[in-house]
Amino acid sequence: MIVVTRSGVSDAEIDRIRERIEQLGLRTHISRGEHRTIIGCIGDEALLAEASLLTLPGVESVTPVMKPYKLAAREFVAEPSLVRVGAHGGAVVGGNRLSVIAGPCSVEGREMLRETAVSVKASGAGMLRGGAYKPRSSPYAFQGLGVAALEMLAAVRAETGLPIVTEVMDTRQVEEISGYADMLQIGARNMQNFSLLSEVGSVQRPVLLKRGLSGTIKELLMAAEYIMARGNRDVILCERGIRTYETMTRNTLDIAAIPVLKRETHLPVIVDPSHAGGRADLVAPLSFAAIAAGADGLIVEVHPCPSDALSDGDQSLTLTAFEALMRDLQPFAKAVGRELSGPAPSGIAAA
Ligand code: PEP
Ligand code: MN
């Protein structure tokens, strides 16, 4: 922690600041300038976390030196972490091979889910998404099929082998959904639901943590820290666009968040181009940008008939548009030295 004093600070004020820091068990290093004095605090910075040094007379600013996230920090684990999703190795997120999760916004029925899963798998997707409980802005909008959707997801997993990812909105759902899902999704609206983060931190399921609508990168990392601090180290971060003044897109995809997160954390980072742009025609260009910027994968909404979708139809790709996306992504993956499963001419996913 570095404490900078106001200009004209008195010796008595400096003594008081120094004494307060030393009382808390740290040592100080004082460097007196003509107008200001800089007090370096040496020792465990966490001891100062609640000390409110800014309230002491004469203090102008207090700047932490250490990062507030520890388990998520790159310093903690030098190598990028790999997160395994699903039984028998299932899918691996974070390695050289890019991971693509695809499927409908909401599970609307068994047949549409099955048709989507078979098709996205053939196009190269490695995991299936589908909401059973939906966080809708309106209480009158479709809220998801609940446990019936979880049953459908499990049945389609049994048929296709694709690990399944679905959102958990409430602490009361964690146990039930963990009984079905291979990965638990924390939606943007719950990024700072700390009791939910702690709850998913204590189950043995990987967590896909989406960035909040107005969440900073640091807040996203602190949310991951909540999960990890409870013992669950299998966290994947997802940039899904943030709310800005722009109205031509649903959200603004923060491309810079990808390299910033890759620098700050060892956790895998994926991108959701569907919720970022909010329009099907934006999904491909945003996906290309995400892969070029270093993302470890994508989560994409796909529906057999987007115009009939009960949620997020405007941003959902058709099955053939998703196939084209997986083909068109190949040169971008190659350019960054990553591998990506794609559609085979026969319609069977290439290795
Ligand atoms: C979703 O994945 O369907 C969803 C609701 O996403 P987000 O939480 O990012 O809005
Ligand atoms: Mn959606």
Tab-separated table of C-alpha atoms and ligand atoms in Angstrom:
chain	number	residue	atom	x	y	z
A	1	MET	CA	0.000	0.000	0.000
A	2	ILE	CA	1.310	3.449	-0.830
A	3	VAL	CA	-0.094	6.407	1.103
A	4	VAL	CA	0.345	9.884	-0.377
A	5	THR	CA	-0.311	12.871	1.875
A	6	ARG	CA	-1.940	16.184	1.040
A	7	SER	CA	0.318	19.139	0.360
A	8	GLY	CA	1.072	21.064	3.528
A	9	VAL	CA	0.625	18.008	5.758
A	10	SER	CA	1.997	18.582	9.277
A	11	ASP	CA	4.619	16.447	11.025
A	12	ALA	CA	2.035	15.498	13.657
A	13	GLU	CA	-0.318	14.236	10.944
A	14	ILE	CA	2.444	12.179	9.340
A	15	ASP	CA	3.283	10.675	12.740
A	16	ARG	CA	-0.328	9.736	13.293
A	17	ILE	CA	-0.592	8.023	9.883
A	18	ARG	CA	2.674	6.158	10.502
A	19	GLU	CA	1.571	5.050	13.978
A	20	ARG	CA	-1.759	3.744	12.661
A	21	ILE	CA	-0.025	1.654	9.970
A	22	GLU	CA	2.544	0.300	12.439
A	23	GLN	CA	-0.182	-0.482	15.001
A	24	LEU	CA	-1.667	-2.815	12.371
A	25	GLY	CA	1.606	-4.739	12.151
A	26	LEU	CA	3.270	-3.248	9.060
A	27	ARG	CA	6.489	-1.307	8.749
A	28	THR	CA	6.669	2.084	7.071
A	29	HIS	CA	9.085	3.782	4.744
A	30	ILE	CA	8.728	7.554	4.653
A	31	SER	CA	9.894	9.665	1.768
A	32	ARG	CA	9.447	13.393	2.341
A	33	GLY	CA	9.038	15.679	-0.665
A	34	GLU	CA	8.813	19.445	-0.708
A	35	HIS	CA	5.014	19.446	-0.619
A	36	ARG	CA	3.944	15.882	-0.081
A	37	THR	CA	5.153	12.850	1.745
A	38	ILE	CA	4.883	9.301	0.478
A	39	ILE	CA	4.502	6.549	3.049
A	40	GLY	CA	5.257	3.049	1.780
A	41	CYS	CA	3.695	0.258	3.840
A	42	ILE	CA	5.805	-2.895	4.090
A	43	GLY	CA	4.187	-6.171	5.169
A	44	ASP	CA	0.883	-7.951	4.683
A	45	GLU	CA	-1.330	-5.502	2.814
A	46	ALA	CA	-4.445	-7.468	3.760
A	47	LEU	CA	-4.037	-6.172	7.320
A	48	LEU	CA	-4.780	-2.668	6.009
A	49	ALA	CA	-7.865	-3.671	4.006
A	50	GLU	CA	-10.380	-2.383	6.548
A	51	ALA	CA	-8.191	0.344	8.079
A	52	SER	CA	-9.859	3.328	6.315
A	53	LEU	CA	-6.576	5.215	6.079
A	54	LEU	CA	-8.282	7.800	3.867
A	55	THR	CA	-10.158	9.083	6.907
A	56	LEU	CA	-6.937	10.113	8.673
A	57	PRO	CA	-6.174	13.865	8.476
A	58	GLY	CA	-3.510	14.594	5.893
A	59	VAL	CA	-4.085	11.517	3.682
A	60	GLU	CA	-4.776	12.247	0.035
A	61	SER	CA	-4.675	8.795	-1.569
A	62	VAL	CA	-4.146	5.162	-0.709
A	63	THR	CA	-3.043	2.827	-3.501
A	64	PRO	CA	-2.838	-0.939	-3.070
A	65	VAL	CA	0.221	-2.620	-4.544
A	66	MET	CA	-1.066	-6.171	-4.368
A	67	LYS	CA	-3.981	-7.538	-6.415
A	68	PRO	CA	-7.144	-8.187	-4.406
A	69	TYR	CA	-7.660	-11.541	-6.140
A	70	LYS	CA	-5.239	-14.283	-5.214
A	71	LEU	CA	-6.457	-17.734	-6.293
A	72	ALA	CA	-7.556	-16.357	-9.660
A	73	ALA	CA	-4.358	-14.374	-10.204
A	74	ARG	CA	-1.827	-15.327	-12.800
A	75	GLU	CA	0.881	-15.085	-10.120
A	76	PHE	CA	-0.798	-17.911	-8.207
A	77	VAL	CA	-0.641	-20.458	-11.041
A	78	ALA	CA	1.913	-19.678	-13.698
A	79	GLU	CA	0.488	-21.994	-16.371
A	80	PRO	CA	-2.977	-21.448	-17.888
A	81	SER	CA	-5.518	-23.658	-16.101
A	82	LEU	CA	-7.384	-26.376	-17.946
A	83	VAL	CA	-10.986	-26.960	-16.911
A	84	ARG	CA	-12.443	-30.395	-17.608
A	85	VAL	CA	-16.181	-30.526	-18.184
A	86	GLY	CA	-18.170	-33.756	-18.142
A	87	ALA	CA	-17.464	-37.365	-17.333
A	88	HIS	CA	-14.672	-39.406	-18.943
A	89	GLY	CA	-12.585	-36.358	-19.819
A	90	GLY	CA	-15.582	-34.784	-21.604
A	91	ALA	CA	-14.434	-31.432	-22.900
A	92	VAL	CA	-11.302	-29.541	-21.888
A	93	VAL	CA	-11.415	-25.751	-21.846
A	94	GLY	CA	-8.239	-23.682	-21.870
A	95	GLY	CA	-5.828	-25.804	-23.871
A	96	ASN	CA	-4.613	-25.365	-27.402
A	97	ARG	CA	-7.937	-26.554	-28.782
A	98	LEU	CA	-10.704	-23.944	-28.808
A	99	SER	CA	-13.950	-24.915	-27.062
A	100	VAL	CA	-17.305	-24.080	-28.553
A	101	ILE	CA	-20.509	-24.407	-26.545
A	102	ALA	CA	-23.662	-24.158	-28.636
A	103	GLY	CA	-27.376	-24.609	-28.186
A	104	PRO	CA	-30.636	-22.796	-27.665
A	105	CYS	CA	-31.121	-19.910	-25.267
A	106	SER	CA	-33.897	-21.937	-23.594
A	107	VAL	CA	-34.734	-25.600	-23.779
A	108	GLU	CA	-38.186	-25.491	-25.398
A	109	GLY	CA	-38.782	-29.174	-25.980
A	110	ARG	CA	-37.006	-32.450	-26.385
A	111	GLU	CA	-37.120	-32.647	-30.162
A	112	MET	CA	-35.756	-29.141	-30.808
A	113	LEU	CA	-32.998	-29.778	-28.273
A	114	ARG	CA	-32.105	-33.115	-29.836
A	115	GLU	CA	-32.086	-31.706	-33.357
A	116	THR	CA	-29.891	-28.786	-32.270
A	117	ALA	CA	-27.472	-30.998	-30.336
A	118	VAL	CA	-26.957	-33.492	-33.160
A	119	SER	CA	-26.394	-30.675	-35.646
A	120	VAL	CA	-24.031	-28.503	-33.544
A	121	LYS	CA	-22.007	-31.591	-32.664
A	122	ALA	CA	-21.606	-32.425	-36.333
A	123	SER	CA	-20.483	-28.831	-36.911
A	124	GLY	CA	-17.757	-29.160	-34.260
A	125	ALA	CA	-19.306	-27.927	-30.979
A	126	GLY	CA	-17.943	-29.707	-27.922
A	127	MET	CA	-20.690	-28.847	-25.401
A	128	LEU	CA	-24.432	-28.182	-25.407
A	129	ARG	CA	-26.028	-25.166	-23.751
A	130	GLY	CA	-29.693	-24.692	-22.889
A	131	GLY	CA	-31.517	-22.732	-20.217
A	132	ALA	CA	-33.932	-24.568	-17.929
A	133	TYR	CA	-34.443	-21.609	-15.586
A	134	LYS	CA	-34.312	-18.275	-17.391
A	135	PRO	CA	-33.532	-14.838	-15.938
A	136	ARG	CA	-36.101	-12.811	-17.935
A	137	SER	CA	-36.543	-9.057	-17.575
A	138	SER	CA	-40.311	-9.533	-17.523
A	139	PRO	CA	-42.064	-11.838	-15.075
A	140	TYR	CA	-44.631	-12.492	-17.841
A	141	ALA	CA	-42.032	-13.805	-20.324
A	142	PHE	CA	-41.208	-17.507	-20.747
A	143	GLN	CA	-39.312	-18.539	-17.620
A	144	GLY	CA	-37.990	-21.913	-18.791
A	145	LEU	CA	-39.286	-25.467	-18.421
A	146	GLY	CA	-37.415	-26.083	-15.161
A	147	VAL	CA	-36.801	-29.660	-14.143
A	148	ALA	CA	-38.435	-31.004	-17.325
A	149	ALA	CA	-35.726	-29.154	-19.299
A	150	LEU	CA	-33.010	-30.637	-17.085
A	151	GLU	CA	-34.364	-34.109	-17.876
A	152	MET	CA	-34.291	-33.302	-21.605
A	153	LEU	CA	-30.720	-32.032	-21.387
A	154	ALA	CA	-29.624	-35.216	-19.614
A	155	ALA	CA	-31.397	-37.391	-22.198
A	156	VAL	CA	-29.754	-35.533	-25.085
A	157	ARG	CA	-26.365	-35.821	-23.387
A	158	ALA	CA	-26.879	-39.570	-23.140
A	159	GLU	CA	-27.633	-39.693	-26.841
A	160	THR	CA	-24.923	-37.361	-28.167
A	161	GLY	CA	-22.210	-37.502	-25.495
A	162	LEU	CA	-22.115	-33.699	-25.357
A	163	PRO	CA	-21.548	-32.317	-21.833
A	164	ILE	CA	-24.361	-29.944	-20.837
A	165	VAL	CA	-24.206	-26.400	-19.495
A	166	THR	CA	-27.190	-24.690	-17.890
A	167	GLU	CA	-27.822	-21.635	-15.737
A	168	VAL	CA	-28.391	-21.689	-12.007
A	169	MET	CA	-30.153	-18.552	-10.763
A	170	ASP	CA	-30.667	-19.248	-7.086
A	171	THR	CA	-28.872	-20.971	-4.203
A	172	ARG	CA	-31.918	-23.255	-3.813
A	173	GLN	CA	-31.356	-24.675	-7.320
A	174	VAL	CA	-27.687	-25.551	-6.979
A	175	GLU	CA	-28.142	-29.063	-5.643
A	176	GLU	CA	-30.867	-30.035	-8.106
A	177	ILE	CA	-29.106	-28.620	-11.179
A	178	SER	CA	-25.771	-30.154	-10.126
A	179	GLY	CA	-27.529	-33.514	-10.308
A	180	TYR	CA	-27.984	-33.014	-14.054
A	181	ALA	CA	-25.546	-30.460	-15.464
A	182	ASP	CA	-21.867	-30.951	-16.279
A	183	MET	CA	-21.210	-27.224	-15.853
A	184	LEU	CA	-23.156	-24.581	-13.932
A	185	GLN	CA	-23.631	-21.209	-15.590
A	186	ILE	CA	-23.792	-18.072	-13.470
A	187	GLY	CA	-25.578	-15.479	-15.577
A	188	ALA	CA	-24.595	-11.854	-15.994
A	189	ARG	CA	-27.355	-10.706	-13.649
A	190	ASN	CA	-25.950	-12.854	-10.855
A	191	MET	CA	-22.237	-12.106	-11.189
A	192	GLN	CA	-22.284	-10.409	-7.807
A	193	ASN	CA	-24.827	-12.648	-6.095
A	194	PHE	CA	-22.280	-13.561	-3.447
A	195	SER	CA	-24.338	-16.230	-1.713
A	196	LEU	CA	-24.879	-17.968	-5.074
A	197	LEU	CA	-21.156	-17.716	-5.877
A	198	SER	CA	-20.286	-19.270	-2.523
A	199	GLU	CA	-22.831	-22.026	-3.055
A	200	VAL	CA	-21.466	-23.047	-6.464
A	201	GLY	CA	-18.012	-22.804	-4.908
A	202	SER	CA	-18.814	-25.723	-2.685
A	203	VAL	CA	-20.039	-28.201	-5.318
A	204	GLN	CA	-17.913	-30.329	-7.603
A	205	ARG	CA	-19.034	-28.901	-10.911
A	206	PRO	CA	-17.125	-26.478	-13.146
A	207	VAL	CA	-18.644	-23.009	-13.254
A	208	LEU	CA	-19.102	-20.777	-16.284
A	209	LEU	CA	-19.089	-17.286	-14.794
A	210	LYS	CA	-20.478	-14.544	-17.017
A	211	ARG	CA	-19.447	-10.924	-16.675
A	212	GLY	CA	-22.127	-8.690	-15.189
A	213	LEU	CA	-23.902	-6.103	-17.329
A	214	SER	CA	-22.004	-3.356	-15.518
A	215	GLY	CA	-19.265	-5.478	-14.012
A	216	THR	CA	-15.664	-4.331	-14.231
A	217	ILE	CA	-12.929	-6.812	-15.064
A	218	LYS	CA	-11.727	-6.605	-11.476
A	219	GLU	CA	-15.227	-7.345	-10.174
A	220	LEU	CA	-15.433	-10.363	-12.489
A	221	LEU	CA	-12.143	-11.643	-11.092
A	222	MET	CA	-13.323	-11.039	-7.520
A	223	ALA	CA	-16.511	-12.985	-8.306
A	224	ALA	CA	-14.314	-15.876	-9.518
A	225	GLU	CA	-12.324	-15.535	-6.305
A	226	TYR	CA	-15.538	-16.066	-4.285
A	227	ILE	CA	-16.113	-19.394	-6.022
A	228	MET	CA	-12.477	-20.462	-5.757
A	229	ALA	CA	-12.176	-19.456	-2.111
A	230	ARG	CA	-14.833	-22.074	-1.300
A	231	GLY	CA	-12.717	-24.788	-2.865
A	232	ASN	CA	-13.984	-24.976	-6.450
A	233	ARG	CA	-11.054	-24.069	-8.696
A	234	ASP	CA	-12.800	-24.994	-11.972
A	235	VAL	CA	-13.982	-21.595	-13.143
A	236	ILE	CA	-14.293	-20.383	-16.744
A	237	LEU	CA	-14.791	-16.656	-17.311
A	238	CYS	CA	-17.123	-15.347	-20.004
A	239	GLU	CA	-17.082	-11.903	-21.618
A	240	ARG	CA	-20.653	-11.383	-22.894
A	241	GLY	CA	-20.738	-7.667	-23.569
A	242	ILE	CA	-21.312	-4.830	-21.150
A	243	ARG	CA	-23.931	-2.114	-21.035
A	244	THR	CA	-22.800	1.163	-22.592
A	245	TYR	CA	-24.526	4.188	-24.173
A	246	GLU	CA	-24.590	2.376	-27.544
A	247	THR	CA	-28.053	1.264	-28.636
A	248	MET	CA	-27.299	-0.288	-32.052
A	249	THR	CA	-26.116	-3.458	-30.316
A	250	ARG	CA	-27.659	-5.221	-27.327
A	251	ASN	CA	-24.407	-4.810	-25.374
A	252	THR	CA	-20.872	-3.726	-26.227
A	253	LEU	CA	-18.409	-6.584	-26.597
A	254	ASP	CA	-15.332	-5.614	-24.601
A	255	ILE	CA	-12.649	-7.139	-26.781
A	256	ALA	CA	-9.873	-5.676	-24.628
A	257	ALA	CA	-11.192	-7.668	-21.677
A	258	ILE	CA	-9.862	-10.834	-23.343
A	259	PRO	CA	-6.132	-9.947	-23.372
A	260	VAL	CA	-6.493	-8.148	-20.030
A	261	LEU	CA	-8.017	-11.253	-18.433
A	262	LYS	CA	-5.421	-13.509	-20.050
A	263	ARG	CA	-2.718	-11.309	-18.494
A	264	GLU	CA	-4.356	-11.162	-15.052
A	265	THR	CA	-5.615	-14.702	-14.569
A	266	HIS	CA	-4.762	-18.316	-15.343
A	267	LEU	CA	-8.477	-19.142	-15.770
A	268	PRO	CA	-9.838	-19.860	-19.273
A	269	VAL	CA	-11.740	-17.027	-20.961
A	270	ILE	CA	-14.540	-17.565	-23.449
A	271	VAL	CA	-16.772	-15.103	-25.309
A	272	ASP	CA	-20.540	-14.999	-25.855
A	273	PRO	CA	-21.034	-13.152	-29.163
A	274	SER	CA	-24.800	-13.806	-29.089
A	275	HIS	CA	-25.669	-11.762	-25.995
A	276	ALA	CA	-22.966	-9.212	-26.829
A	277	GLY	CA	-24.339	-8.191	-30.234
A	278	GLY	CA	-27.940	-9.275	-29.772
A	279	ARG	CA	-28.329	-9.936	-33.523
A	280	ALA	CA	-27.586	-13.066	-35.507
A	281	ASP	CA	-25.681	-11.130	-38.190
A	282	LEU	CA	-23.175	-9.887	-35.606
A	283	VAL	CA	-22.333	-13.317	-34.217
A	284	ALA	CA	-19.739	-14.247	-36.856
A	285	PRO	CA	-17.722	-10.993	-36.850
A	286	LEU	CA	-17.700	-10.857	-33.037
A	287	SER	CA	-16.618	-14.511	-32.911
A	288	PHE	CA	-13.760	-13.854	-35.328
A	289	ALA	CA	-12.607	-10.904	-33.219
A	290	ALA	CA	-12.835	-12.913	-30.004
A	291	ILE	CA	-10.685	-15.751	-31.333
A	292	ALA	CA	-8.202	-13.319	-32.854
A	293	ALA	CA	-7.917	-11.553	-29.464
A	294	GLY	CA	-7.012	-14.788	-27.690
A	295	ALA	CA	-10.270	-16.213	-26.318
A	296	ASP	CA	-10.229	-19.904	-25.385
A	297	GLY	CA	-13.640	-20.497	-26.908
A	298	LEU	CA	-17.167	-19.324	-27.563
A	299	ILE	CA	-20.700	-19.887	-26.308
A	300	VAL	CA	-23.193	-19.400	-29.121
A	301	GLU	CA	-27.004	-19.495	-29.219
A	302	VAL	CA	-28.365	-21.776	-31.944
A	303	HIS	CA	-32.005	-22.651	-32.678
A	304	PRO	CA	-33.556	-24.854	-35.398
A	305	CYS	CA	-36.028	-22.039	-36.188
A	306	PRO	CA	-34.974	-18.741	-34.571
A	307	SER	CA	-38.221	-16.980	-35.549
A	308	ASP	CA	-40.136	-19.427	-33.335
A	309	ALA	CA	-37.760	-19.192	-30.363
A	310	LEU	CA	-39.315	-18.442	-26.987
A	311	SER	CA	-36.274	-16.362	-25.987
A	312	ASP	CA	-33.428	-14.602	-27.814
A	313	GLY	CA	-34.530	-15.610	-31.324
A	314	ASP	CA	-33.068	-12.432	-32.865
A	315	GLN	CA	-29.562	-13.409	-31.864
A	316	SER	CA	-29.829	-17.147	-32.452
A	317	LEU	CA	-28.078	-18.759	-35.400
A	318	THR	CA	-29.831	-21.342	-37.525
A	319	LEU	CA	-28.233	-24.769	-37.658
A	320	THR	CA	-26.733	-24.025	-41.064
A	321	ALA	CA	-25.472	-20.582	-40.005
A	322	PHE	CA	-23.694	-22.240	-37.079
A	323	GLU	CA	-22.131	-24.781	-39.408
A	324	ALA	CA	-20.908	-21.942	-41.636
A	325	LEU	CA	-19.541	-20.106	-38.581
A	326	MET	CA	-17.505	-23.152	-37.533
A	327	ARG	CA	-16.078	-23.386	-41.032
A	328	ASP	CA	-15.360	-19.671	-41.328
A	329	LEU	CA	-13.620	-19.608	-37.929
A	330	GLN	CA	-10.935	-22.040	-39.083
A	331	PRO	CA	-8.498	-19.450	-40.533
A	332	PHE	CA	-8.839	-17.286	-37.409
A	333	ALA	CA	-8.026	-20.254	-35.181
A	334	LYS	CA	-5.067	-21.102	-37.374
A	335	ALA	CA	-3.800	-17.516	-37.285
A	336	VAL	CA	-3.501	-17.640	-33.491
A	337	GLY	CA	-2.044	-21.149	-33.465
A	338	ARG	CA	-5.148	-22.820	-32.033
A	339	GLU	CA	-7.057	-25.886	-33.136
A	340	LEU	CA	-10.793	-25.924	-33.715
A	341	SER	CA	-13.060	-28.831	-34.557
A	342	GLY	CA	-15.088	-28.029	-37.610
A	343	PRO	CA	-17.713	-29.550	-39.843
A	344	ALA	CA	-16.534	-32.453	-41.964
A	345	PRO	CA	-17.767	-32.651	-45.578
A	346	SER	CA	-19.694	-35.773	-44.578
A	347	GLY	CA	-21.385	-33.862	-41.741
A	348	ILE	CA	-19.408	-35.817	-39.126
A	349	ALA	CA	-17.284	-33.604	-36.865
A	350	ALA	CA	-13.628	-33.601	-37.799
A	351	ALA	CA	-11.138	-34.474	-35.063
B	1	PEP	C1	-28.009	-16.791	-21.493
B	1	PEP	O1	-26.899	-17.353	-21.606
B	1	PEP	O2	-29.034	-17.177	-22.086
B	1	PEP	C2	-28.083	-15.563	-20.672
B	1	PEP	C3	-29.205	-15.197	-20.081
B	1	PEP	O3	-26.915	-14.890	-20.646
B	1	PEP	P1	-26.476	-13.586	-19.803
B	1	PEP	O4	-26.559	-13.988	-18.359
B	1	PEP	O5	-25.075	-13.330	-20.266
B	1	PEP	O6	-27.428	-12.483	-20.153
B	2	MN	MN	-30.099	-16.048	-24.122
